[in-house]
Amino acid sequence: VQYYGYLDEIPNVLTDDNYYSKKKRYVKKDGSCKMVVHHVPEEWLLWVTDIFTTLVEIRWRVMFLTFAFSYILSWLFFGILFWIIALTHGDMKDPNNEPCVYEVRSFTAAFLFSLETQTTIGYGFRGMSENCMIAIIIVTIQDVISVFIDTFVIGIAVAKMASARKRAQTVGFSNCAVISLRDDHLCLSWRVGDFRRNHMVEGTAHAQLVRHLAHSTGKVNVTYKDLNIEENNIILATPTTTVHKITPGSPLYKVSLKDLRKENFELVVSFTYTDDCTGILHQTRTSYTPSEILWGQHFQEMIRVTRRNYRVDYALFNHTVKVLVPELSAEEYDLKKYSQRPKHKPLHISSPTAAVELVNGNSLEAEKASTSSAVQEHEL
């Protein structure tokens, strides 16, 4: 960071910025949104219609119980059917009668036959005969349904294990954001890094400033403003610092350190990327409140270059160091900066050639021509 002479006359601050706010978050640090939805029309119908997504989103223990009950209920349902068939065919009363299903002369035996059929165990005692076409049809239907249940269970389990939320936990943001000087401009920056060895194909950083305005009537207005990010397309091989330059188009352009401590906005940042192993699109999110934006600090370097590779020390991922930064807003800082820069001296036009060059926009050539003309007049 370079500092110029006019910084000496601008009030500066070295700050730890321990300002703390108890305002509720719009987005938690782990990326989840603090939203509770009430009175959704036909909510249960929507969950059942998209049953696959519903089962993927539920917890593992609930999913295991759901699938266990689905298997048990299917065994019980077809066991009842086989018991009814044996009962109507007379297999229960006459042991010498040629049965529909061998060794099924009670409800327990019918349930075991249903279980063995659906799980393809086949102990060798119970089996179908050719005497009852209805029993053969029911066995065929049970086999088809069991294939669908197995496919559904495996698909849900794989989808939950390959969930984007799990991969998103291995891509993290720094605990705080910082405001510092970069190329003589106030910039807001935060750090993002991938904690796994296999990296993503491509990634895009995005940031929004979220404000909540609560009215006395109870109405709440939520507004969103995008922040322009320099070089938002990132190859995250090593931890990267994402930078937002606070320019006149930025919503933070008129915010000073004193104003920042009074603000109630929330900076929501995200990183969307494609994993190179699975090809699945993921997104990692987090948010920063004004108390988590440190003024006058920048992130400590965590990359070291060795002869063989780049060495990244993630112990320094959240570490910041103090730097000298004006406590003015970016607008005030720019006005102060440009007002104290030396002004150009007026150019004296002493020849037609210099006038032509000045009209064409070549002020340097005009100055040379004017100087050359003055020297010639002095020699004469």
Coordinates of C-alpha atoms in Angstrom, one line a residue:
V1 CA 0.0 0.0 0.0
Q2 CA 1.4 3.4 -1.0
Y3 CA 0.7 6.6 1.0
Y4 CA 1.1 10.1 -0.3
G5 CA 1.9 13.4 1.4
Y6 CA -1.7 14.6 1.6
L7 CA -2.6 11.6 3.9
D8 CA -0.7 13.5 6.7
E9 CA -3.5 16.1 6.9
I10 CA -6.4 13.6 6.8
P11 CA -7.5 12.2 10.2
N12 CA -6.3 8.6 10.4
V13 CA -7.2 5.7 12.7
L14 CA -5.7 2.4 13.7
T15 CA -8.7 0.4 14.8
D16 CA -9.7 -2.9 16.2
D17 CA -13.3 -1.9 15.7
N18 CA -14.9 -3.8 18.6
Y19 CA -18.3 -2.4 17.8
Y20 CA -21.0 -5.0 18.5
S21 CA -24.5 -5.2 17.2
K22 CA -27.3 -7.5 18.5
K23 CA -29.4 -7.1 15.4
K24 CA -30.8 -10.3 13.9
R25 CA -29.0 -11.7 10.8
Y26 CA -30.7 -12.2 7.5
V27 CA -28.2 -14.9 6.6
K28 CA -26.3 -16.9 9.2
K29 CA -22.5 -17.4 9.1
D30 CA -23.0 -20.9 7.8
G31 CA -25.0 -19.6 4.9
S32 CA -28.5 -20.7 6.0
C33 CA -31.3 -18.1 6.0
K34 CA -33.2 -17.3 9.2
M35 CA -36.6 -17.6 7.7
V36 CA -39.7 -19.2 9.2
V37 CA -42.5 -19.7 6.7
H38 CA -46.1 -19.8 7.8
H39 CA -49.5 -20.3 6.2
V40 CA -48.2 -21.8 2.9
P41 CA -51.2 -22.8 0.8
E42 CA -51.4 -26.5 0.4
E43 CA -48.0 -27.0 2.0
W44 CA -48.4 -30.8 2.5
L45 CA -49.4 -31.2 -1.1
L46 CA -46.3 -29.3 -2.3
W47 CA -44.1 -31.6 -0.1
V48 CA -45.7 -34.7 -1.5
T49 CA -45.6 -33.5 -5.1
D50 CA -41.9 -33.0 -4.8
I51 CA -41.3 -36.1 -2.6
F52 CA -37.8 -36.6 -3.9
T53 CA -36.5 -33.2 -2.8
T54 CA -38.5 -33.5 0.5
L55 CA -36.7 -36.8 1.3
V56 CA -33.3 -35.4 0.3
E57 CA -33.8 -32.4 2.7
I58 CA -35.0 -34.3 5.7
R59 CA -32.5 -35.6 8.3
W60 CA -30.8 -39.0 8.1
R61 CA -32.6 -40.5 11.0
V62 CA -36.0 -39.4 9.6
M63 CA -35.1 -40.8 6.2
F64 CA -34.0 -44.2 7.8
L65 CA -37.3 -44.4 9.7
T66 CA -39.3 -43.5 6.6
F67 CA -37.7 -46.2 4.4
A68 CA -37.8 -48.8 7.2
F69 CA -41.6 -48.2 7.5
S70 CA -42.0 -48.4 3.7
Y71 CA -40.4 -51.8 3.6
I72 CA -42.2 -53.2 6.7
L73 CA -45.6 -51.9 5.4
S74 CA -45.0 -53.4 2.0
W75 CA -44.1 -56.8 3.5
L76 CA -47.2 -56.6 5.8
F77 CA -49.5 -55.5 2.9
F78 CA -48.6 -58.4 0.6
G79 CA -48.4 -60.8 3.5
I80 CA -52.1 -60.0 4.3
L81 CA -52.9 -60.6 0.6
F82 CA -51.2 -64.0 0.6
W83 CA -52.9 -64.9 3.9
I84 CA -56.3 -64.0 2.4
I85 CA -55.5 -66.1 -0.7
A86 CA -54.6 -69.1 1.4
L87 CA -57.7 -68.6 3.6
T88 CA -60.1 -68.5 0.6
H89 CA -58.4 -71.4 -1.1
G90 CA -58.8 -73.6 1.9
D91 CA -55.1 -74.1 2.6
M92 CA -55.6 -73.4 6.3
K93 CA -58.2 -76.1 6.9
D94 CA -57.1 -79.0 4.7
P95 CA -53.4 -79.9 5.0
N96 CA -53.8 -82.4 2.1
N97 CA -55.1 -79.8 -0.3
E98 CA -52.8 -78.6 -3.0
P99 CA -51.9 -75.1 -1.8
C100 CA -51.5 -71.9 -3.7
V101 CA -48.3 -71.2 -1.8
Y102 CA -46.4 -74.0 -0.2
E103 CA -45.9 -74.0 3.5
V104 CA -48.2 -71.0 4.0
R105 CA -50.9 -72.1 6.4
S106 CA -50.9 -69.2 8.9
F107 CA -50.6 -65.4 8.9
T108 CA -47.0 -65.6 10.2
A109 CA -46.0 -67.9 7.3
A110 CA -47.7 -65.5 4.8
F111 CA -45.7 -62.6 6.2
L112 CA -42.5 -64.5 6.0
F113 CA -43.2 -65.5 2.4
S114 CA -43.8 -61.9 1.5
L115 CA -40.5 -60.8 3.2
E116 CA -38.6 -63.6 1.5
T117 CA -40.1 -62.8 -1.9
Q118 CA -39.4 -59.1 -1.8
T119 CA -35.8 -59.5 -0.4
T120 CA -35.1 -62.5 -2.6
I121 CA -33.9 -64.6 0.3
G122 CA -35.4 -67.9 -0.7
Y123 CA -34.9 -70.3 2.2
G124 CA -36.4 -73.2 0.2
F125 CA -39.4 -74.0 2.3
R126 CA -42.0 -71.6 0.9
G127 CA -42.7 -71.2 -2.8
M128 CA -45.4 -70.6 -5.4
S129 CA -47.4 -73.4 -7.0
E130 CA -49.3 -73.4 -10.3
N131 CA -52.7 -73.7 -8.8
C132 CA -53.6 -70.0 -8.2
M133 CA -53.2 -67.5 -11.0
I134 CA -54.1 -64.6 -8.6
A135 CA -51.2 -65.5 -6.3
I136 CA -48.8 -65.5 -9.3
I137 CA -50.0 -62.0 -10.3
I138 CA -49.6 -60.7 -6.8
V139 CA -46.0 -62.0 -6.6
T140 CA -45.2 -60.3 -9.9
I141 CA -46.6 -57.0 -8.7
Q142 CA -44.7 -57.3 -5.4
D143 CA -41.4 -57.9 -7.3
V144 CA -41.9 -54.8 -9.5
I145 CA -42.8 -52.6 -6.5
S146 CA -39.8 -53.8 -4.6
V147 CA -37.5 -52.8 -7.5
F148 CA -39.0 -49.3 -7.4
I149 CA -38.6 -49.0 -3.6
D150 CA -34.9 -50.1 -3.8
T151 CA -34.2 -47.7 -6.6
F152 CA -35.8 -44.9 -4.7
V153 CA -33.9 -45.6 -1.5
I154 CA -30.5 -45.8 -3.2
G155 CA -31.2 -42.6 -5.2
I156 CA -32.1 -40.7 -2.1
A157 CA -29.1 -41.9 -0.1
V158 CA -26.7 -41.1 -2.9
A159 CA -28.3 -37.6 -3.4
K160 CA -28.0 -36.9 0.3
M161 CA -24.3 -38.0 0.4
A162 CA -23.5 -35.9 -2.7
S163 CA -25.5 -32.9 -1.4
A164 CA -24.1 -29.5 -2.3
R165 CA -24.3 -28.5 1.3
K166 CA -21.7 -31.0 2.3
R167 CA -19.2 -29.8 -0.3
A168 CA -20.0 -26.2 0.6
Q169 CA -18.7 -26.8 4.1
T170 CA -15.2 -27.3 2.7
V171 CA -15.2 -23.9 1.0
G172 CA -15.1 -21.2 3.6
F173 CA -15.1 -17.4 4.0
S174 CA -13.1 -15.4 6.5
N175 CA -14.7 -14.6 9.8
C176 CA -14.6 -10.8 9.1
A177 CA -14.3 -8.4 6.2
V178 CA -11.8 -5.5 6.1
I179 CA -11.6 -2.0 4.7
S180 CA -8.2 -0.8 3.6
L181 CA -6.4 1.1 0.9
R182 CA -5.6 -0.5 -2.4
D183 CA -4.0 1.5 -5.2
D184 CA -4.9 4.7 -3.3
H185 CA -8.7 3.7 -3.1
L186 CA -10.7 2.6 -0.2
C187 CA -11.7 -1.1 -0.7
L188 CA -13.8 -3.6 1.0
S189 CA -12.4 -7.1 0.9
W190 CA -13.0 -10.6 2.3
R191 CA -11.2 -13.9 1.9
V192 CA -12.4 -17.2 0.4
G193 CA -10.6 -20.5 0.4
D194 CA -11.0 -24.2 -0.5
F195 CA -10.0 -26.6 2.2
R196 CA -9.8 -29.7 -0.1
R197 CA -7.0 -30.8 -2.3
N198 CA -9.3 -31.3 -5.4
H199 CA -10.4 -27.9 -6.6
M200 CA -13.4 -26.6 -8.6
V201 CA -13.6 -26.1 -12.3
E202 CA -14.6 -22.4 -12.1
G203 CA -16.1 -20.0 -9.6
T204 CA -17.9 -16.7 -9.5
A205 CA -18.0 -14.4 -6.5
H206 CA -21.1 -12.2 -5.8
A207 CA -22.0 -9.7 -3.0
Q208 CA -25.1 -7.9 -2.0
L209 CA -25.9 -5.3 0.6
V210 CA -29.1 -6.2 2.4
R211 CA -31.0 -3.6 4.4
H212 CA -34.1 -4.1 6.5
L213 CA -36.4 -1.2 7.2
A214 CA -39.1 -1.8 9.8
H215 CA -42.1 0.5 9.9
S216 CA -44.2 1.4 12.9
T217 CA -47.1 -0.5 11.3
G218 CA -45.0 -3.7 11.4
K219 CA -44.2 -3.8 7.7
V220 CA -40.7 -4.7 6.9
N221 CA -39.0 -3.7 3.6
V222 CA -35.9 -5.6 2.5
T223 CA -33.8 -4.0 -0.2
Y224 CA -30.9 -5.5 -2.1
K225 CA -28.0 -3.7 -3.8
D226 CA -25.3 -5.5 -5.7
L227 CA -21.7 -4.7 -5.1
N228 CA -19.3 -4.5 -8.0
I229 CA -16.4 -7.0 -7.5
E230 CA -13.2 -6.7 -9.3
E231 CA -12.2 -10.0 -11.0
N232 CA -15.2 -12.0 -9.8
N233 CA -14.3 -15.0 -11.9
I234 CA -11.9 -17.0 -9.6
I235 CA -9.8 -20.1 -9.9
L236 CA -9.7 -21.1 -6.3
A237 CA -6.4 -23.1 -6.3
T238 CA -5.2 -20.9 -3.4
P239 CA -7.1 -18.7 -0.9
T240 CA -8.2 -15.5 -2.7
T241 CA -9.1 -12.1 -1.4
T242 CA -12.2 -10.7 -3.0
V243 CA -12.2 -7.0 -3.5
H244 CA -14.9 -4.4 -3.9
K245 CA -13.6 -0.9 -4.7
I246 CA -15.6 1.8 -3.0
T247 CA -16.3 4.0 -6.0
P248 CA -19.1 6.7 -6.5
G249 CA -21.4 3.9 -7.7
S250 CA -21.0 1.9 -4.5
P251 CA -23.6 2.0 -1.7
L252 CA -20.7 2.4 0.7
Y253 CA -19.3 5.5 -1.0
K254 CA -20.6 7.9 1.7
V255 CA -20.1 5.6 4.7
S256 CA -17.3 6.6 7.1
L257 CA -16.0 4.7 10.1
K258 CA -18.4 6.6 12.3
D259 CA -21.3 5.9 10.0
L260 CA -20.4 2.3 9.7
R261 CA -20.9 1.7 13.4
K262 CA -24.4 3.1 13.1
E263 CA -25.4 1.2 10.0
N264 CA -27.8 -1.8 10.1
F265 CA -27.1 -3.4 6.7
E266 CA -25.8 -6.9 6.2
L267 CA -23.2 -7.8 3.6
V268 CA -24.2 -11.2 2.0
V269 CA -21.4 -12.8 0.0
S270 CA -21.5 -16.0 -2.0
F271 CA -19.2 -18.1 -4.1
T272 CA -20.8 -20.3 -6.9
Y273 CA -18.6 -23.0 -8.4
T274 CA -18.6 -26.4 -10.1
D275 CA -16.8 -29.3 -8.4
D276 CA -14.3 -31.0 -10.7
C277 CA -14.9 -34.5 -9.2
T278 CA -18.7 -34.6 -9.4
G279 CA -19.5 -31.8 -11.9
I280 CA -22.2 -30.6 -9.5
L281 CA -22.9 -26.9 -9.1
H282 CA -22.4 -25.7 -5.5
Q283 CA -22.7 -22.4 -3.7
T284 CA -21.2 -21.3 -0.4
R285 CA -22.6 -18.2 1.4
T286 CA -22.0 -16.2 4.5
S287 CA -22.7 -12.7 5.7
Y288 CA -21.0 -9.8 7.5
T289 CA -22.6 -7.3 9.8
P290 CA -21.1 -3.8 10.3
S291 CA -19.5 -5.1 13.5
E292 CA -17.7 -7.8 11.5
I293 CA -16.2 -5.3 9.0
L294 CA -12.9 -4.1 10.4
W295 CA -11.8 -0.6 9.4
G296 CA -8.1 -0.1 8.9
Q297 CA -6.9 -3.7 8.6
H298 CA -6.0 -6.1 5.9
F299 CA -5.5 -9.8 5.7
Q300 CA -2.2 -11.4 6.6
E301 CA -0.3 -13.2 3.9
M302 CA -0.7 -17.0 4.1
I303 CA 1.0 -18.2 0.9
R304 CA 4.7 -19.1 0.8
V305 CA 6.5 -20.2 -2.3
T306 CA 9.0 -23.1 -2.1
R307 CA 11.1 -24.7 -4.7
R308 CA 8.5 -27.4 -5.4
N309 CA 5.1 -25.9 -4.6
Y310 CA 3.0 -23.2 -3.1
R311 CA 2.5 -23.7 0.7
V312 CA -0.7 -22.4 2.2
D313 CA -1.0 -21.9 6.0
Y314 CA -4.7 -22.0 6.8
A315 CA -3.9 -21.0 10.4
L316 CA -3.6 -17.5 9.1
F317 CA -6.8 -17.6 7.1
N318 CA -8.7 -15.2 9.5
H319 CA -5.7 -13.2 10.7
T320 CA -5.6 -9.5 10.0
V321 CA -3.0 -6.8 10.6
K322 CA -3.5 -3.1 11.3
V323 CA -2.8 -0.5 8.6
L324 CA -3.1 3.2 8.5
V325 CA -6.4 4.1 6.9
P326 CA -8.3 7.5 6.9
E327 CA -11.5 7.4 8.9
L328 CA -13.3 9.4 6.3
S329 CA -15.8 8.1 3.8
A330 CA -14.6 7.2 0.3
E331 CA -16.4 10.4 -1.0
E332 CA -14.7 12.6 1.6
Y333 CA -11.4 10.9 1.0
D334 CA -11.5 11.4 -2.8
L335 CA -12.5 15.1 -2.4
K336 CA -9.7 15.7 0.1
K337 CA -7.2 13.8 -2.1
Y338 CA -8.0 15.7 -5.3
S339 CA -8.2 19.1 -3.7
Q340 CA -4.7 18.8 -2.3
R341 CA -3.0 17.5 -5.5
P342 CA -0.8 20.1 -7.2
K343 CA -2.6 21.9 -10.1
H344 CA -1.0 22.2 -13.5
K345 CA 0.4 25.6 -14.3
P346 CA -1.3 27.5 -17.2
L347 CA 0.2 26.9 -20.6
H348 CA 1.4 30.0 -22.5
I349 CA 0.6 29.7 -26.2
S350 CA 3.3 31.7 -28.1
S351 CA 3.1 30.1 -31.6
P352 CA 0.5 29.0 -34.1
T353 CA 2.0 25.4 -34.0
A354 CA 1.5 25.2 -30.3
A355 CA -2.1 26.4 -30.7
V356 CA -2.8 23.7 -33.3
E357 CA -1.3 21.0 -31.0
L358 CA -3.4 22.2 -28.1
V359 CA -6.6 22.1 -30.2
N360 CA -5.8 18.5 -31.2
G361 CA -5.5 17.5 -27.6
N362 CA -1.7 17.2 -27.5
S363 CA -0.9 19.4 -24.6
L364 CA 2.6 18.0 -24.3
E365 CA 3.5 18.8 -27.9
A366 CA 1.9 22.2 -27.5
E367 CA 4.1 22.9 -24.5
K368 CA 7.2 21.8 -26.5
A369 CA 6.3 24.0 -29.5
S370 CA 5.6 27.0 -27.2
T371 CA 9.0 26.5 -25.5
S372 CA 10.8 26.1 -28.8
S373 CA 9.2 29.3 -30.1
A374 CA 10.2 31.2 -27.0
V375 CA 13.9 30.1 -27.4
Q376 CA 13.9 31.2 -31.0
E377 CA 12.6 34.6 -30.2
H378 CA 15.2 35.0 -27.4
E379 CA 18.0 34.1 -29.9
L380 CA 16.8 36.7 -32.3

